[in-house]
Amino acid sequence: LSTATLTYDSLRYGEIEDFPETSEPVWILGKQFSALTEKDEILADVTSRLWFTYRKNFQPIGGTGPTSDTGWGCMLRCGQMILGQALICSHLGRVQVSGREQNISVLLLIYLLPAYYRNTQMGVGEGKSIGQWYGPNTVAQVLKKLAVFDSRSRLAVHVAMDNTVVIEEIKRLCMPWLDFDRGACAASEEPREMNGDLEGACALAEEETALWKPLVLLIPLRLGLSDINEAYFEPLKQCFMMPQSLGVIGGKPNSAHYFIGFVGHELIYLDPHTTQLAVDPNEDSQFPDDSYHCQHPPCRMHICELDPSIAAGFFCQTEDDFDDWCAQIRKVANCRGLSMFELVDSQPSHLITADVLNLTPDFSESDRLERFFDSEDEEFEILSL
């Protein structure tokens, strides 16, 4: 028997067309390809991405709950894919991942961290129950909450709310040892300037102060009312052209996809709507990863079919990466006169969010989110792989 169970989306596999013969460039996660001369390279790059789908026969959620997420876990799986891409970028860089052992190491990292997808228990908030479909904003908040438990990757996950990216908030998050109010480190009372550099500004070791916590920036957006506004077509496509791109999670109502690029006006995506058996490492900690790579050509859909509710993701390994990303965003806004979100240097003092003060997550319904994570009445485990 096949380890995959066909669902309504996977029945289309036989109908998926190859990339069109077009001179228009193909963009996948910040890398450009030619559909005329690099089809093999395109398929190899897509296959190397981590592909998370529905699973069945995993341990019951909460001990007595479902053993499969078929029909309701697609957005969570898309969250796994965008997080997996961030981990690949963090540990391996933006390359076509060709070595199985490299993929396996990332899969094991995700699998073995209790804070991610196996043993973490989370409260189910008001109005939510096991098996309810999640939107992209909620999944972004879940990823942010879970990332703090991964001490190895040290990812700093920031969810930019209200269509606004605040540069100062992100730099505070990624360089928490810096005192931005004084322009130096809090440990130093009288920093000295020598050759244009601050000397003795921090009590931390020099190698520590030089570090920037790798940034995963998630930006929940609504690009229209019931349909995506055509004015956002080009700004959205520009996101996939940036080297910092992690892709976009979104899709159609109650049907989530992980978008990784575009060709012409078609978005390229990985589809989680196939049910496969849950996979566990064997006794030697070897992780069979064949089912975590999509072996058929990726799916495509016209950009106008996209539900307007999405979350765009970006990864910045260094401060220079983030500064470059900011420059690209401003350039796009200046050239086209329209941006999907606003980029500002700092938040006005009367609008400083609780997130900056490290009090509560940056989520407008903080009380409900707190119950979502902390309720003792009902719990479930984030899905095992």
mmCIF file of N, CA and C in Angstrom, residues 193-259:
data_model
loop_
_atom_site.group_PDB
_atom_site.id
_atom_site.type_symbol
_atom_site.label_atom_id
_atom_site.label_comp_id
_atom_site.label_asym_id
_atom_site.label_seq_id
_atom_site.Cartn_x
_atom_site.Cartn_y
_atom_site.Cartn_z
ATOM 1 N N GLU A 193 34.963 56.538 22.463
ATOM 2 C CA GLU A 193 34.975 56.418 21.009
ATOM 3 C C GLU A 193 36.400 56.521 20.498
ATOM 4 N N MET A 194 36.802 55.501 19.724
ATOM 5 C CA MET A 194 38.141 55.484 19.147
ATOM 6 C C MET A 194 38.020 55.083 17.686
ATOM 7 N N ASN A 195 38.541 55.908 16.816
ATOM 8 C CA ASN A 195 38.501 55.633 15.375
ATOM 9 C C ASN A 195 37.073 55.391 14.888
ATOM 10 N N GLY A 196 36.145 56.148 15.504
ATOM 11 C CA GLY A 196 34.763 56.042 15.055
ATOM 12 C C GLY A 196 33.998 54.895 15.651
ATOM 13 N N ASP A 197 34.622 54.092 16.498
ATOM 14 C CA ASP A 197 33.961 52.937 17.094
ATOM 15 C C ASP A 197 33.862 53.124 18.593
ATOM 16 N N LEU A 198 32.797 52.564 19.150
ATOM 17 C CA LEU A 198 32.649 52.613 20.600
ATOM 18 C C LEU A 198 33.517 51.540 21.235
ATOM 19 N N GLU A 199 34.347 51.930 22.190
ATOM 20 C CA GLU A 199 35.214 50.971 22.876
ATOM 21 C C GLU A 199 34.725 50.814 24.303
ATOM 22 N N GLY A 200 34.698 49.593 24.766
ATOM 23 C CA GLY A 200 34.277 49.332 26.127
ATOM 24 C C GLY A 200 32.799 49.591 26.345
ATOM 25 N N ALA A 201 32.024 49.541 25.267
ATOM 26 C CA ALA A 201 30.614 49.880 25.393
ATOM 27 C C ALA A 201 29.808 48.770 26.022
ATOM 28 N N CYS A 202 30.332 47.566 26.017
ATOM 29 C CA CYS A 202 29.572 46.435 26.543
ATOM 30 C C CYS A 202 30.418 45.617 27.497
ATOM 31 N N ALA A 203 29.750 45.028 28.479
ATOM 32 C CA ALA A 203 30.435 44.124 29.390
ATOM 33 C C ALA A 203 30.530 42.734 28.781
ATOM 34 N N LEU A 204 29.719 42.478 27.719
ATOM 35 C CA LEU A 204 29.719 41.175 27.080
ATOM 36 C C LEU A 204 31.016 40.975 26.314
ATOM 37 N N ALA A 205 31.357 39.738 26.087
ATOM 38 C CA ALA A 205 32.539 39.432 25.297
ATOM 39 C C ALA A 205 32.374 39.986 23.890
ATOM 40 N N GLU A 206 33.500 40.336 23.269
ATOM 41 C CA GLU A 206 33.446 40.992 21.954
ATOM 42 C C GLU A 206 32.725 40.135 20.934
ATOM 43 N N GLU A 207 32.980 38.807 20.982
ATOM 44 C CA GLU A 207 32.351 37.954 19.983
ATOM 45 C C GLU A 207 30.848 37.872 20.197
ATOM 46 N N GLU A 208 30.393 38.049 21.445
ATOM 47 C CA GLU A 208 28.965 38.014 21.702
ATOM 48 C C GLU A 208 28.284 39.279 21.194
ATOM 49 N N THR A 209 28.927 40.414 21.427
ATOM 50 C CA THR A 209 28.322 41.679 21.018
ATOM 51 C C THR A 209 28.250 41.804 19.511
ATOM 52 N N ALA A 210 29.101 41.063 18.813
ATOM 53 C CA ALA A 210 29.092 41.140 17.361
ATOM 54 C C ALA A 210 27.952 40.329 16.752
ATOM 55 N N LEU A 211 27.334 39.491 17.574
ATOM 56 C CA LEU A 211 26.322 38.594 17.044
ATOM 57 C C LEU A 211 24.994 39.307 16.856
ATOM 58 N N TRP A 212 24.330 38.908 15.831
ATOM 59 C CA TRP A 212 22.950 39.322 15.537
ATOM 60 C C TRP A 212 22.132 38.048 15.559
ATOM 61 N N LYS A 213 21.118 38.008 16.375
ATOM 62 C CA LYS A 213 20.271 36.817 16.398
ATOM 63 C C LYS A 213 19.556 36.706 15.055
ATOM 64 N N PRO A 214 19.699 35.589 14.342
ATOM 65 C CA PRO A 214 19.073 35.447 13.024
ATOM 66 C C PRO A 214 17.578 35.757 13.096
ATOM 67 N N LEU A 215 17.136 36.593 12.177
ATOM 68 C CA LEU A 215 15.766 37.104 12.215
ATOM 69 C C LEU A 215 14.849 36.350 11.268
ATOM 70 N N VAL A 216 13.732 35.895 11.797
ATOM 71 C CA VAL A 216 12.616 35.415 10.983
ATOM 72 C C VAL A 216 11.511 36.458 11.124
ATOM 73 N N LEU A 217 11.273 37.177 10.058
ATOM 74 C CA LEU A 217 10.283 38.244 10.054
ATOM 75 C C LEU A 217 9.023 37.761 9.355
ATOM 76 N N LEU A 218 7.927 37.727 10.081
ATOM 77 C CA LEU A 218 6.636 37.302 9.547
ATOM 78 C C LEU A 218 5.693 38.505 9.547
ATOM 79 N N ILE A 219 5.082 38.769 8.404
ATOM 80 C CA ILE A 219 4.236 39.949 8.257
ATOM 81 C C ILE A 219 2.840 39.522 7.809
ATOM 82 N N PRO A 220 1.899 39.364 8.755
ATOM 83 C CA PRO A 220 0.514 39.066 8.363
ATOM 84 C C PRO A 220 -0.081 40.269 7.629
ATOM 85 N N LEU A 221 -0.752 40.003 6.527
ATOM 86 C CA LEU A 221 -1.289 41.070 5.690
ATOM 87 C C LEU A 221 -2.674 40.705 5.184
ATOM 88 N N ARG A 222 -3.445 41.725 4.911
ATOM 89 C CA ARG A 222 -4.716 41.535 4.198
ATOM 90 C C ARG A 222 -4.674 42.436 2.980
ATOM 91 N N LEU A 223 -4.653 41.845 1.802
ATOM 92 C CA LEU A 223 -4.415 42.565 0.559
ATOM 93 C C LEU A 223 -5.700 42.807 -0.217
ATOM 94 N N GLY A 224 -6.785 42.947 0.498
ATOM 95 C CA GLY A 224 -8.075 43.181 -0.137
ATOM 96 C C GLY A 224 -9.187 42.751 0.797
ATOM 97 N N LEU A 225 -10.422 42.866 0.331
ATOM 98 C CA LEU A 225 -11.565 42.459 1.145
ATOM 99 C C LEU A 225 -11.855 40.974 0.920
ATOM 100 N N SER A 226 -12.582 40.664 -0.116
ATOM 101 C CA SER A 226 -12.852 39.258 -0.417
ATOM 102 C C SER A 226 -11.887 38.701 -1.456
ATOM 103 N N ASP A 227 -11.301 39.587 -2.259
ATOM 104 C CA ASP A 227 -10.334 39.190 -3.286
ATOM 105 C C ASP A 227 -9.094 40.069 -3.162
ATOM 106 N N ILE A 228 -7.967 39.549 -3.657
ATOM 107 C CA ILE A 228 -6.738 40.334 -3.608
ATOM 108 C C ILE A 228 -6.848 41.521 -4.568
ATOM 109 N N ASN A 229 -6.430 42.676 -4.112
ATOM 110 C CA ASN A 229 -6.434 43.886 -4.918
ATOM 111 C C ASN A 229 -5.321 43.788 -5.968
ATOM 112 N N GLU A 230 -5.674 44.040 -7.226
ATOM 113 C CA GLU A 230 -4.695 43.927 -8.310
ATOM 114 C C GLU A 230 -3.487 44.836 -8.097
ATOM 115 N N ALA A 231 -3.669 45.900 -7.345
ATOM 116 C CA ALA A 231 -2.559 46.820 -7.099
ATOM 117 C C ALA A 231 -1.428 46.158 -6.343
ATOM 118 N N TYR A 232 -1.723 45.038 -5.665
ATOM 119 C CA TYR A 232 -0.706 44.351 -4.868
ATOM 120 C C TYR A 232 -0.024 43.214 -5.627
ATOM 121 N N PHE A 233 -0.418 42.967 -6.856
ATOM 122 C CA PHE A 233 0.182 41.865 -7.607
ATOM 123 C C PHE A 233 1.698 42.017 -7.684
ATOM 124 N N GLU A 234 2.153 43.160 -8.170
ATOM 125 C CA GLU A 234 3.585 43.345 -8.374
ATOM 126 C C GLU A 234 4.360 43.449 -7.055
ATOM 127 N N PRO A 235 3.877 44.193 -6.054
ATOM 128 C CA PRO A 235 4.603 44.199 -4.769
ATOM 129 C C PRO A 235 4.733 42.808 -4.162
ATOM 130 N N LEU A 236 3.696 41.969 -4.309
ATOM 131 C CA LEU A 236 3.783 40.614 -3.776
ATOM 132 C C LEU A 236 4.839 39.813 -4.530
ATOM 133 N N LYS A 237 4.870 39.933 -5.845
ATOM 134 C CA LYS A 237 5.869 39.213 -6.634
ATOM 135 C C LYS A 237 7.284 39.671 -6.292
ATOM 136 N N GLN A 238 7.431 40.958 -5.985
ATOM 137 C CA GLN A 238 8.742 41.478 -5.595
ATOM 138 C C GLN A 238 9.279 40.778 -4.352
ATOM 139 N N CYS A 239 8.392 40.372 -3.462
ATOM 140 C CA CYS A 239 8.835 39.679 -2.239
ATOM 141 C C CYS A 239 9.598 38.403 -2.568
ATOM 142 N N PHE A 240 9.139 37.657 -3.572
ATOM 143 C CA PHE A 240 9.794 36.404 -3.940
ATOM 144 C C PHE A 240 11.139 36.643 -4.622
ATOM 145 N N MET A 241 11.389 37.859 -5.075
ATOM 146 C CA MET A 241 12.637 38.171 -5.759
ATOM 147 C C MET A 241 13.750 38.564 -4.797
ATOM 148 N N MET A 242 13.406 38.802 -3.550
ATOM 149 C CA MET A 242 14.405 39.238 -2.576
ATOM 150 C C MET A 242 15.178 38.037 -2.039
ATOM 151 N N PRO A 243 16.483 38.151 -1.883
ATOM 152 C CA PRO A 243 17.273 37.016 -1.378
ATOM 153 C C PRO A 243 16.888 36.617 0.039
ATOM 154 N N GLN A 244 16.232 37.503 0.765
ATOM 155 C CA GLN A 244 15.807 37.191 2.130
ATOM 156 C C GLN A 244 14.465 36.452 2.174
ATOM 157 N N SER A 245 13.858 36.180 1.041
ATOM 158 C CA SER A 245 12.507 35.625 1.013
ATOM 159 C C SER A 245 12.427 34.230 1.631
ATOM 160 N N LEU A 246 11.428 34.047 2.491
ATOM 161 C CA LEU A 246 11.073 32.719 3.003
ATOM 162 C C LEU A 246 9.783 32.218 2.368
ATOM 163 N N GLY A 247 9.194 33.023 1.496
ATOM 164 C CA GLY A 247 7.938 32.636 0.885
ATOM 165 C C GLY A 247 6.753 33.240 1.615
ATOM 166 N N VAL A 248 5.586 32.725 1.289
ATOM 167 C CA VAL A 248 4.324 33.257 1.805
ATOM 168 C C VAL A 248 3.427 32.089 2.179
ATOM 169 N N ILE A 249 2.761 32.194 3.331
ATOM 170 C CA ILE A 249 1.736 31.216 3.676
ATOM 171 C C ILE A 249 0.376 31.875 3.494
ATOM 172 N N GLY A 250 -0.530 31.125 2.900
ATOM 173 C CA GLY A 250 -1.853 31.650 2.591
ATOM 174 C C GLY A 250 -2.603 30.614 1.787
ATOM 175 N N GLY A 251 -3.321 31.051 0.761
ATOM 176 C CA GLY A 251 -4.002 30.095 -0.103
ATOM 177 C C GLY A 251 -5.385 30.544 -0.471
ATOM 178 N N LYS A 252 -6.321 29.632 -0.310
ATOM 179 C CA LYS A 252 -7.727 29.896 -0.540
ATOM 180 C C LYS A 252 -8.453 29.672 0.776
ATOM 181 N N PRO A 253 -9.707 30.129 0.916
ATOM 182 C CA PRO A 253 -10.414 29.937 2.184
ATOM 183 C C PRO A 253 -10.387 28.485 2.649
ATOM 184 N N ASN A 254 -9.863 28.271 3.853
ATOM 185 C CA ASN A 254 -9.783 26.940 4.465
ATOM 186 C C ASN A 254 -8.947 25.945 3.679
ATOM 187 N N SER A 255 -8.047 26.438 2.849
ATOM 188 C CA SER A 255 -7.159 25.569 2.075
ATOM 189 C C SER A 255 -5.820 26.277 1.930
ATOM 190 N N ALA A 256 -4.863 25.913 2.756
ATOM 191 C CA ALA A 256 -3.607 26.651 2.834
ATOM 192 C C ALA A 256 -2.552 26.064 1.900
ATOM 193 N N HIS A 257 -1.694 26.958 1.399
ATOM 194 C CA HIS A 257 -0.558 26.570 0.573
ATOM 195 C C HIS A 257 0.675 27.346 1.025
ATOM 196 N N TYR A 258 1.843 26.814 0.663
ATOM 197 C CA TYR A 258 3.107 27.496 0.927
ATOM 198 C C TYR A 258 3.648 27.977 -0.406
ATOM 199 N N PHE A 259 3.608 29.281 -0.624
ATOM 200 C CA PHE A 259 4.014 29.877 -1.890
ATOM 201 C C PHE A 259 5.503 30.194 -1.855
#
